[in-house]
């Protein structure tokens, strides 16, 4: 399926989110609502959504907007028509009757729903339609949540299912689970039950929202939001709607009685307090302070940080072991897990055959869609049925998964979805580890905290890349980020002791490492944070392969410095084709700008045209390995002496910020140092020498030292 044009019908929360996601990737997207006016109004809301739906303003502007009443003929251009209107059977059927005569014979058509029966939507449709019609259940917001439940009907052609699945995984950056056409599919049937059941148990045990969120957050291998914060994010009204729908459609399931609206949610909804979107839910922010709704008093109070001994006692154990140990405790965590988790896991075993094709799919929905570290069946294995009080088989063993019929089947291989942690370690160095990525490619995995750059790491990498001039490498991190930059403690300690020579020596070693890496076959695989010296080393690699939502930048000005590991010089080199561009990039450094995603990073000048963006987060390692197979040293651009008044142009920009009250005197001083490196040198060598010299001058300023120390103490910049 070679789709390029997508038409999304319905500009509400999900429709706009799907349109934004597809536009971000680069598809030609058209978005339709009832009228052009309603489409534009809803789209404007999507533009200002937080977290942002769109990568950049340009991606948002690329979406063509129209009304069903005037522009429905656009569907005749589409490779894929994605319907995402109100979840009512009659409304969807009426729209499909209008669409079908306009569709191309080879276009895919889908309905997005969180639980309507897909088969019922085929009523009155032709055989051609039925063969290429499926249900989709995107998770919201699509840009950030990769799971898509795909629901074929009995009439959907197998080749259409296969082609659409490939398209969604390879081109639309989705992880696909084929779900059965049952109420709520897997995600809402089980996930919503789990959310509401947690609220019921908390009420029964009189536990505070803070305590439950602490137990059901990272301790349980789930996102730190925990249960009640997740309720607010989803929306209490949405939860109740889904729960009531499941109760009506699943009379055969005795556990749907547990989906009755909890008392606390009933009270909050009676006040119109439906969670994050209303500003009030189980939590409420007031003057930067987070208040908690107390279900007992039915009033808000100051948030209390709970202390639960068993969580502290067992928190560092592996997930299954810490849950098993806590289940034996007599405190509130043990009691809550016995009342909540055991029934939750048992419920999965009761409905698995009805709602899923296999337990792997079931687990993946909860892992990919809800952010659980382990789905229910993997968790049963990890905890051990003997600790749960009910009989259960083992569901996973080396490369195999237990089928619903009780037979062991091979776990599907997925060569495009790789994790650095899945490769064998060759050597542990301390500051880094070497892993065998296959095809004679070595992964260099940063082992420092948050990938921070230190003198020891610089020396170790220099030794490695010097000793292996002909090898191919992927520089990466298997933690939450690539690198937060140079360890500021190095500068703080040496400024305190007056050791400017030590700082200069550290910069010289960092420069030398960067120049060495330019001559090697190295790909940087970037995700999470990539700041400061981390970006300087990444840019020293011939190629960067970055996850689309990596946060990238050179924010040194905010800690009183300039990019001193060749960052200032590299930015000058990469932008020297245009004086206007040079000034823009210089000002980005002077303001300490960072990008919230890879496309913003390109706009700011932090990525090169040859650097690659990966839109599917799980494909980053695969794409980096593929790039490493062919990467060659490209050499740095030759130095070009710029014609024109670049120095004065940068100076004017700094003055304007100063006069507008947006810059302090010290901001201007830092900006002047960066201006010097951009405007004065006549060669690469003189530029790197000046960069180091200006960096040292800033280290000698008390205001810069104050910024460094404030960042170390608070994690926030000091605007002095």
XYZ file of C-alpha atoms in Angstrom:
720
model
C 0.000 0.000 0.000
C 1.767 3.122 -1.240
C -0.457 5.758 0.348
C 0.343 9.465 0.145
C -3.031 11.168 0.572
C -5.149 10.796 3.687
C -8.606 12.250 4.316
C -9.745 12.379 7.946
C -13.453 13.030 8.490
C -14.311 14.499 11.871
C -12.211 17.315 13.354
C -12.869 16.573 17.011
C -10.197 15.518 19.473
C -9.391 12.197 17.791
C -9.844 13.307 14.185
C -7.625 16.359 14.613
C -5.075 14.252 16.476
C -4.940 11.654 13.694
C -4.688 14.391 11.052
C -1.857 16.036 12.990
C 0.029 12.764 13.354
C -0.178 11.952 9.658
C 0.779 15.518 8.675
C 3.768 15.372 11.030
C 5.055 12.319 9.169
C 4.680 14.079 5.827
C 1.422 12.822 4.322
C -0.882 15.063 2.311
C -3.714 15.386 4.799
C -7.224 16.764 4.332
C -9.473 17.244 7.353
C -13.255 17.527 7.063
C -15.914 18.435 9.586
C -19.605 19.285 9.175
C -18.756 22.706 7.742
C -15.616 24.628 6.903
C -16.343 26.901 9.851
C -16.617 24.062 12.355
C -13.500 22.436 10.917
C -11.443 25.613 11.290
C -12.715 26.219 14.824
C -11.881 22.678 15.951
C -8.561 22.735 14.114
C -7.559 25.968 15.875
C -8.143 24.175 19.160
C -5.894 21.341 17.995
C -3.179 23.844 17.058
C -3.029 25.106 20.632
C -3.314 21.691 22.320
C -0.900 20.795 25.104
C 1.113 18.687 24.711
C 1.401 19.909 21.112
C -0.233 17.828 18.388
C 1.984 19.283 15.650
C 5.754 19.203 15.322
C 5.932 22.653 13.712
C 3.683 25.449 12.438
C 4.497 24.389 8.872
C 3.174 20.882 9.509
C -0.043 22.358 10.907
C -0.423 24.697 7.939
C -0.041 21.774 5.531
C -3.421 20.318 6.564
C -6.182 21.189 4.078
C -9.424 21.934 5.900
C -12.982 21.738 4.620
C -16.606 20.881 5.257
C -18.565 17.733 4.488
C -21.283 19.935 3.032
C -18.952 21.430 0.391
C -15.791 19.358 0.156
C -16.728 15.694 0.585
C -15.526 15.049 -2.967
C -11.981 15.249 -1.573
C -12.351 11.590 -0.548
C -12.078 10.649 -4.239
C -8.389 11.667 -4.075
C -7.619 9.647 -0.956
C -5.534 6.519 -0.565
C -6.984 6.182 2.937
C -10.209 7.646 4.290
C -10.200 7.681 8.088
C -13.640 8.422 9.535
C -13.562 9.774 13.106
C -16.948 11.418 13.668
C -19.238 11.098 16.697
C -19.552 7.523 17.996
C -23.118 6.867 16.849
C -23.997 4.028 14.495
C -26.644 5.940 12.546
C -24.396 8.952 11.956
C -21.534 6.790 10.721
C -23.786 4.723 8.457
C -25.306 7.846 6.897
C -21.843 9.255 6.207
C -20.657 5.978 4.659
C -23.613 6.029 2.266
C -22.397 9.439 1.061
C -18.751 8.398 0.856
C -18.973 5.063 -0.943
C -19.875 6.381 -4.435
C -16.922 8.796 -4.255
C -14.210 6.333 -3.215
C -11.468 5.039 -5.492
C -11.609 1.284 -5.958
C -8.241 0.813 -4.232
C -8.733 3.221 -1.307
C -8.747 1.889 2.259
C -11.597 2.993 4.515
C -11.649 2.830 8.302
C -13.835 3.944 11.163
C -12.168 5.136 14.338
C -14.009 4.084 17.460
C -13.266 3.144 21.033
C -15.847 0.398 21.135
C -18.665 0.383 18.565
C -19.258 -2.985 16.900
C -17.505 -2.714 13.539
C -19.600 -5.367 11.810
C -22.770 -3.308 12.301
C -21.265 -0.424 10.326
C -21.116 -2.557 7.169
C -24.897 -2.626 6.891
C -25.968 -1.580 3.395
C -22.430 -1.445 2.023
C -21.176 -3.191 -1.108
C -18.883 -6.200 -1.279
C -16.059 -3.962 -2.543
C -16.444 -1.730 0.504
C -16.604 -4.635 2.938
C -13.329 -6.100 1.648
C -11.352 -2.959 2.499
C -13.172 -1.686 5.572
C -11.770 -2.013 9.108
C -12.076 -0.462 12.522
C -9.242 1.475 14.135
C -8.820 2.466 17.755
C -6.118 5.117 17.961
C -4.894 6.096 21.396
C -5.046 9.771 22.278
C -2.972 11.750 21.509
C -1.763 9.760 18.468
C 1.499 11.695 18.247
C 2.647 10.348 21.604
C 0.866 6.982 21.962
C 1.971 4.414 19.396
C -0.676 1.711 19.869
C -3.431 1.171 17.337
C -5.975 -1.598 17.774
C -6.972 -2.752 14.288
C -10.328 -4.490 14.035
C -11.155 -6.315 10.787
C -14.611 -7.718 10.125
C -15.352 -11.192 8.812
C -15.608 -9.624 5.344
C -12.301 -7.734 5.354
C -9.992 -9.326 2.780
C -6.877 -10.925 4.326
C -4.667 -9.150 1.784
C -6.240 -5.811 2.772
C -5.556 -6.516 6.450
C -1.930 -7.410 5.686
C -1.339 -4.385 3.442
C -2.975 -1.921 5.838
C -1.072 -3.363 8.807
C 2.244 -2.956 6.958
C 1.318 0.588 5.982
C 0.381 1.566 9.524
C 3.544 0.074 11.013
C 6.073 1.107 8.372
C 4.656 4.449 7.198
C 2.313 5.671 9.935
C 4.555 4.875 12.938
C 2.030 2.643 14.726
C 2.366 -0.566 16.701
C -0.542 -2.760 15.649
C -2.571 -5.244 17.644
C -5.306 -7.098 15.761
C -8.279 -7.037 18.104
C -11.537 -8.950 18.022
C -14.783 -7.122 17.255
C -15.956 -7.303 20.866
C -17.218 -4.484 23.127
C -14.404 -2.084 23.978
C -11.886 -4.313 22.165
C -8.963 -5.103 24.519
C -7.999 -1.625 25.676
C -11.315 -0.372 26.985
C -12.818 -3.698 28.032
C -9.879 -4.469 30.306
C -8.056 -1.163 30.725
C -11.159 0.817 31.695
C -12.260 -1.931 34.074
C -8.826 -1.770 35.710
C -9.058 2.022 36.135
C -12.536 2.008 37.674
C -11.800 -1.026 39.841
C -8.797 0.796 41.351
C -11.081 3.701 42.280
C -13.623 1.369 43.922
C -10.919 -0.384 45.962
C -9.423 2.939 47.072
C -12.854 4.024 48.315
C -13.436 0.726 50.126
C -10.070 0.944 51.894
C -10.326 4.720 52.505
C -6.986 5.319 50.813
C -6.037 8.783 49.586
C -5.510 9.489 45.875
C -1.846 10.266 46.621
C -1.278 6.893 48.295
C -2.977 4.959 45.503
C -1.048 6.870 42.832
C 2.212 6.069 44.614
C 1.329 2.364 44.709
C -0.035 2.118 41.153
C 2.607 4.294 39.518
C 6.227 3.361 38.931
C 6.256 0.888 41.815
C 3.753 -1.224 39.869
C 5.710 -0.752 36.631
C 3.270 1.824 35.288
C 3.516 5.525 34.409
C 4.117 7.820 37.381
C 0.620 9.291 36.944
C -0.785 6.334 38.866
C -4.533 5.711 38.930
C -6.196 8.982 39.952
C -4.000 11.266 37.886
C -4.717 8.993 34.911
C -8.449 9.304 35.626
C -8.100 13.090 35.365
C -6.111 12.872 32.137
C -8.588 10.522 30.454
C -11.587 12.526 31.685
C -14.119 11.276 34.220
C -16.956 11.788 31.735
C -15.175 9.625 29.151
C -14.584 6.913 31.753
C -18.243 6.828 32.745
C -19.438 6.810 29.117
C -17.205 3.850 28.251
C -18.104 1.999 31.456
C -21.842 2.393 30.902
C -21.506 1.235 27.297
C -19.626 -1.870 28.440
C -22.258 -2.621 31.077
C -24.987 -2.498 28.430
C -23.116 -4.591 25.875
C -21.603 -7.223 28.188
C -24.492 -8.586 30.266
C -22.814 -12.001 30.137
C -19.801 -10.721 32.122
C -20.491 -10.632 35.887
C -17.527 -8.326 36.458
C -19.113 -5.496 34.500
C -21.025 -4.809 37.723
C -17.704 -3.432 38.952
C -18.037 -0.711 36.297
C -20.718 1.084 38.319
C -19.663 4.708 38.780
C -17.583 5.117 41.971
C -19.042 7.528 44.539
C -16.150 9.968 44.255
C -16.459 10.188 40.465
C -20.234 10.596 40.765
C -19.762 13.557 43.121
C -17.072 15.221 41.008
C -19.170 14.911 37.864
C -22.187 16.418 39.628
C -20.055 19.534 40.103
C -18.856 19.516 36.494
C -15.368 18.560 37.676
C -14.410 16.017 35.039
C -10.627 16.096 35.207
C -7.799 17.878 33.454
C -9.930 19.493 30.745
C -12.182 21.207 33.312
C -9.322 22.158 35.621
C -10.846 20.116 38.451
C -10.806 16.391 39.065
C -9.111 14.278 41.686
C -6.406 16.930 41.516
C -6.662 20.670 40.996
C -3.941 23.249 40.476
C -4.332 26.519 42.346
C -1.645 29.220 42.191
C 0.988 26.651 41.160
C -0.005 24.445 44.108
C -1.524 21.018 43.484
C -4.584 20.306 45.626
C -6.113 16.858 46.157
C -9.789 15.932 46.281
C -10.524 14.053 49.499
C -13.263 11.464 48.779
C -14.187 11.347 52.484
C -14.721 15.087 53.060
C -15.615 15.720 49.391
C -13.421 18.816 49.440
C -9.985 19.829 48.164
C -7.023 19.962 50.512
C -3.265 20.423 50.310
C -1.495 17.536 48.653
C 0.229 15.213 51.134
C 3.301 13.210 50.134
C 2.568 9.672 51.361
C 5.135 7.452 53.035
C 4.481 3.735 52.660
C 7.121 1.522 54.328
C 6.737 -1.530 52.092
C 7.256 0.533 48.930
C 10.512 1.870 50.327
C 11.484 -1.584 51.575
C 10.905 -3.449 48.302
C 11.084 -0.665 45.708
C 14.495 -1.609 44.305
C 13.664 -5.257 43.660
C 12.785 -6.424 40.130
C 9.129 -5.763 39.332
C 7.714 -9.249 39.898
C 9.698 -9.781 43.092
C 8.736 -6.444 44.627
C 5.045 -7.034 43.956
C 5.236 -10.578 45.366
C 6.977 -9.268 48.498
C 4.519 -6.396 48.969
C 1.537 -8.739 48.647
C 2.712 -10.304 51.930
C 2.849 -6.971 53.779
C 0.141 -5.845 56.200
C 0.334 -2.114 55.380
C -1.872 -0.137 52.976
C 0.207 -1.131 49.931
C -0.116 -4.838 50.652
C -3.825 -4.521 51.370
C -4.478 -2.473 48.234
C -2.556 -4.863 45.967
C -4.390 -7.876 47.384
C -7.782 -6.238 46.817
C -6.971 -4.560 43.489
C -4.160 -6.335 41.644
C -5.077 -9.971 42.224
C -8.649 -9.554 40.854
C -7.277 -7.423 38.008
C -4.866 -10.150 36.908
C -7.471 -12.878 37.387
C -9.965 -10.932 35.257
C -7.486 -10.956 32.369
C -7.373 -14.754 32.500
C -11.190 -14.904 32.473
C -11.757 -12.787 29.344
C -8.586 -13.428 27.333
C -10.168 -15.819 24.817
C -13.219 -13.632 24.296
C -11.364 -10.389 23.503
C -7.900 -11.323 22.198
C -6.309 -13.672 19.691
C -3.466 -14.463 22.110
C -2.005 -13.309 25.418
C 0.871 -11.526 23.679
C -1.608 -9.189 21.964
C -3.404 -8.673 25.279
C -0.150 -7.768 27.048
C 0.958 -5.479 24.248
C -2.217 -3.415 24.423
C -1.595 -2.700 28.089
C 2.130 -2.113 27.572
C 1.942 0.046 24.441
C -1.384 1.736 25.133
C -1.308 2.222 28.898
C 2.452 2.315 29.450
C 2.588 -0.763 31.679
C 6.045 -2.291 31.987
C 4.379 -5.708 31.919
C 0.965 -6.719 30.655
C -1.164 -8.920 32.937
C 0.110 -12.269 31.668
C 3.776 -11.310 31.788
C 3.087 -9.990 35.286
C 1.445 -13.243 36.401
C 4.592 -15.076 35.280
C 6.853 -12.563 37.052
C 4.946 -12.583 40.359
C 4.244 -16.313 40.326
C 0.730 -17.779 40.601
C 1.641 -19.169 44.025
C 1.768 -15.565 45.293
C -1.561 -14.631 43.713
C -3.865 -17.250 45.167
C -5.282 -18.591 41.914
C -4.177 -21.298 39.508
C -2.514 -20.153 36.323
C -0.162 -21.650 33.761
C 3.113 -20.080 32.696
C 2.431 -17.909 29.654
C 5.932 -17.215 28.351
C 9.092 -19.274 28.036
C 12.237 -18.846 25.940
C 10.983 -17.464 22.634
C 7.524 -19.009 23.019
C 4.068 -17.923 24.129
C 1.204 -20.093 25.362
C -1.778 -20.109 22.997
C -5.387 -19.990 24.173
C -5.630 -23.690 23.317
C -2.721 -24.466 25.647
C -0.028 -25.070 23.019
C 3.364 -23.398 22.908
C 3.823 -21.235 19.821
C 6.903 -19.325 18.620
C 6.894 -15.685 19.652
C 6.837 -13.589 16.441
C 10.206 -12.177 15.420
C 10.273 -8.442 14.768
C 13.572 -7.479 13.117
C 12.609 -3.804 12.805
C 11.775 -3.345 16.491
C 14.994 -3.564 18.439
C 16.264 -2.480 21.835
C 19.898 -1.921 22.721
C 19.275 -3.962 25.860
C 18.519 -6.977 23.679
C 22.059 -7.201 22.250
C 24.969 -9.068 23.881
C 27.462 -6.989 25.847
C 31.054 -7.412 24.656
C 32.782 -5.229 27.229
C 31.892 -3.022 30.202
C 34.241 -0.080 30.479
C 32.561 1.892 33.250
C 31.809 5.055 31.303
C 30.469 3.035 28.376
C 29.664 -0.516 27.314
C 30.277 -2.172 23.963
C 27.505 -4.319 22.496
C 27.501 -6.489 19.389
C 24.860 -5.125 16.986
C 25.653 -7.658 14.271
C 27.004 -7.027 10.760
C 30.370 -6.085 12.352
C 28.808 -3.001 13.942
C 29.555 -2.154 17.571
C 27.203 -0.243 19.818
C 28.885 2.223 22.172
C 26.388 2.606 25.021
C 26.943 5.560 27.335
C 26.900 4.405 30.962
C 27.291 7.735 32.764
C 24.273 9.179 34.587
C 21.815 10.527 31.980
C 24.609 10.177 29.406
C 26.485 13.106 30.955
C 29.858 13.878 29.408
C 32.846 13.749 31.757
C 36.635 13.936 31.300
C 36.788 10.182 31.961
C 34.244 9.428 29.248
C 36.034 11.725 26.797
C 39.349 9.971 27.411
C 37.790 6.500 27.195
C 36.043 7.287 23.895
C 39.227 8.808 22.509
C 41.111 5.626 23.343
C 38.388 3.462 21.773
C 38.075 5.358 18.495
C 41.852 5.743 18.179
C 42.400 1.999 18.574
C 39.707 1.004 16.051
C 39.975 3.318 13.039
C 38.247 1.000 10.549
C 35.281 -0.179 12.629
C 31.652 0.890 12.398
C 29.882 2.187 15.497
C 26.512 3.323 16.801
C 26.872 5.795 19.678
C 23.789 5.437 21.860
C 22.239 5.176 25.296
C 19.837 2.529 26.588
C 18.436 4.802 29.275
C 15.813 7.549 29.129
C 17.944 9.889 27.044
C 21.025 10.174 24.860
C 22.904 12.823 26.861
C 22.071 15.809 29.054
C 25.444 17.385 28.218
C 28.683 17.996 30.081
C 28.648 17.351 33.820
C 28.414 20.878 35.258
C 30.078 19.742 38.479
C 33.367 19.617 36.566
C 33.171 23.357 35.861
C 31.759 24.266 39.277
C 34.583 22.535 41.144
C 37.344 23.972 38.973
C 35.936 27.488 39.038
C 35.805 27.193 42.835
C 39.459 26.165 42.973
C 40.573 28.628 40.286
C 41.735 25.774 38.041
C 41.174 27.420 34.655
C 43.954 25.305 33.159
C 42.001 22.184 34.108
C 38.915 23.522 32.323
C 40.966 24.422 29.255
C 42.533 20.956 29.197
C 39.069 19.375 29.411
C 37.859 21.501 26.488
C 40.951 20.628 24.450
C 40.315 16.909 24.990
C 36.660 17.327 24.021
C 37.655 19.195 20.844
C 40.180 16.512 19.950
C 37.612 13.749 20.479
C 35.117 15.510 18.212
C 37.719 15.914 15.473
C 38.632 12.227 15.799
C 34.992 11.143 15.561
C 34.579 13.101 12.323
C 37.103 10.713 10.789
C 35.347 7.542 11.945
C 32.290 5.575 10.759
C 29.943 6.484 13.608
C 26.186 7.006 13.727
C 24.661 8.724 16.756
C 21.280 7.230 17.752
C 19.554 10.067 19.586
C 16.462 9.902 21.786
C 15.164 11.732 24.836
C 17.457 14.630 25.729
C 20.401 15.538 23.532
C 21.873 18.721 24.952
C 25.146 20.593 25.087
C 28.239 18.438 24.810
C 26.022 15.449 24.019
C 24.856 17.207 20.858
C 28.404 18.373 20.124
C 29.560 14.738 20.091
C 26.519 13.655 18.061
C 27.287 16.352 15.479
C 30.863 15.086 15.352
C 29.503 11.786 14.018
C 29.095 11.668 10.226
C 25.373 10.972 10.740
C 22.692 11.410 13.390
C 19.615 9.182 13.428
C 17.157 10.739 15.851
C 13.766 9.882 17.281
C 11.269 12.518 16.209
C 10.435 13.596 19.761
C 14.028 13.931 20.937
C 14.668 17.256 22.680
C 17.772 18.739 21.096
C 19.738 21.891 21.707
C 22.720 23.899 22.882
C 21.342 25.709 25.959
C 24.719 26.649 27.467
C 23.873 30.369 27.566
C 21.273 29.581 30.223
C 24.039 28.329 32.514
C 26.247 31.330 31.773
C 28.437 29.679 29.136
C 28.672 29.161 25.381
C 28.827 25.800 23.572
C 32.484 25.015 24.221
C 32.978 21.533 22.772
C 33.119 22.931 19.220
C 29.357 23.538 19.314
C 29.606 27.245 18.529
C 32.080 26.592 15.728
C 30.033 23.748 14.230
C 26.902 25.911 14.216
C 28.870 28.629 12.404
C 30.154 26.092 9.863
C 26.753 24.531 9.190
C 25.012 27.880 8.662
C 27.706 29.770 6.764
C 25.964 29.428 3.397
C 23.786 32.428 4.238
C 24.472 35.457 6.423
C 20.788 35.609 7.363
C 20.860 31.968 8.434
C 24.115 32.522 10.308
C 22.539 35.331 12.328
C 19.461 33.202 13.089
C 21.584 30.300 14.328
C 23.845 32.578 16.376
C 20.794 34.067 18.078
C 19.470 30.589 18.850
C 22.713 29.915 20.734
C 22.618 33.320 22.418
C 19.084 32.693 23.683
C 20.035 29.144 24.708
C 17.252 27.704 22.552
C 16.378 24.015 22.610
C 14.011 22.160 20.299
C 11.147 20.021 21.577
C 11.423 17.694 18.578
C 13.684 16.821 15.662
C 11.859 18.971 13.106
C 12.186 22.027 15.341
C 15.857 21.128 15.730
C 16.278 21.334 11.956
C 14.663 24.759 11.927
C 16.961 25.942 14.733
C 20.019 24.588 12.913
C 20.882 21.770 15.312
C 20.516 19.018 12.705
C 22.108 18.747 9.265
C 20.271 17.948 6.021
C 21.893 14.495 6.023
C 20.655 13.635 9.522
C 17.687 11.262 9.669
C 14.451 11.532 11.648
C 12.714 8.329 12.771
C 9.000 8.766 13.399
C 8.483 5.357 14.987
C 10.182 5.311 18.418
C 10.673 1.542 18.373
C 12.537 1.606 15.044
C 15.348 3.944 16.136
C 17.920 1.226 16.828
C 17.117 -0.628 13.597
C 17.441 2.548 11.510
C 20.697 3.501 13.237
C 22.178 0.067 12.509
C 21.066 0.324 8.880
C 22.720 3.743 8.608
C 25.915 2.441 10.218
C 26.273 -0.184 7.483
C 27.034 2.485 4.887
C 28.122 5.585 6.814
C 31.460 7.104 5.817
C 33.429 10.037 7.217
C 32.165 13.126 5.435
C 34.660 15.636 6.756
C 33.691 19.019 8.089
C 32.843 21.884 5.712
C 35.670 24.197 4.739
C 35.758 27.536 6.531
C 34.136 30.391 4.608
C 34.861 33.983 5.531
C 31.487 35.679 5.503
C 30.963 38.826 3.514
C 28.691 41.452 4.983
C 28.065 42.955 8.409
C 27.305 39.774 10.358
C 28.847 41.151 13.547
C 26.677 44.250 13.444
C 23.556 42.244 12.596
C 24.017 39.984 15.627
C 24.800 43.029 17.761
C 21.553 44.700 16.735
C 19.555 41.591 17.608
C 21.148 41.519 21.070
C 20.454 45.235 21.580
C 16.799 44.771 20.646
C 16.387 42.027 23.246
C 18.180 44.187 25.796
C 16.042 47.242 25.080
C 12.863 45.146 25.267
C 13.814 44.007 28.758
C 14.197 40.387 27.624
C 17.960 40.274 28.177
C 20.031 41.107 31.230
C 23.429 42.718 30.978
C 25.026 39.314 31.485
C 22.868 37.775 28.742
C 24.238 40.451 26.433
C 27.790 39.737 27.582
C 27.367 36.018 26.790
C 25.816 36.923 23.447
C 28.795 39.100 22.624
C 31.171 36.172 23.203
C 29.138 34.001 20.789
C 29.031 36.862 18.279
C 32.826 36.999 18.364
C 33.173 33.304 17.477
C 30.720 33.669 14.584
C 32.124 36.912 13.170
C 35.844 37.267 13.897
C 37.823 34.089 13.066
C 39.345 33.598 9.632
C 39.886 29.828 9.874
C 38.547 26.753 11.632
C 41.640 26.642 13.839
C 41.323 30.248 14.951
C 37.599 29.716 15.585
C 38.087 26.714 17.893
C 40.841 28.574 19.731
C 38.556 31.589 20.189
C 35.660 29.382 21.333
C 37.807 27.949 24.124
C 39.145 31.380 25.075
C 35.687 32.948 25.293
C 34.398 29.943 27.252
C 37.166 30.423 29.817
C 36.381 34.127 30.086
C 32.780 33.280 30.927
C 33.939 30.763 33.534
C 35.762 33.637 35.214
C 32.566 35.645 35.690
C 30.771 35.380 39.021
C 27.377 35.680 37.321
C 28.146 32.664 35.124
C 29.289 30.649 38.119
C 26.034 31.580 39.874
C 24.073 30.223 36.911
C 26.044 26.965 36.924
C 25.531 26.448 40.648
C 21.842 27.345 40.504
C 21.291 24.771 37.761
C 23.098 22.114 39.806
C 21.048 22.935 42.911
C 17.599 23.451 41.389
C 17.656 22.055 37.859
C 16.408 25.430 36.604
C 18.182 28.349 34.893
C 18.958 31.494 36.879
C 17.916 34.644 34.952
C 20.554 36.939 36.502
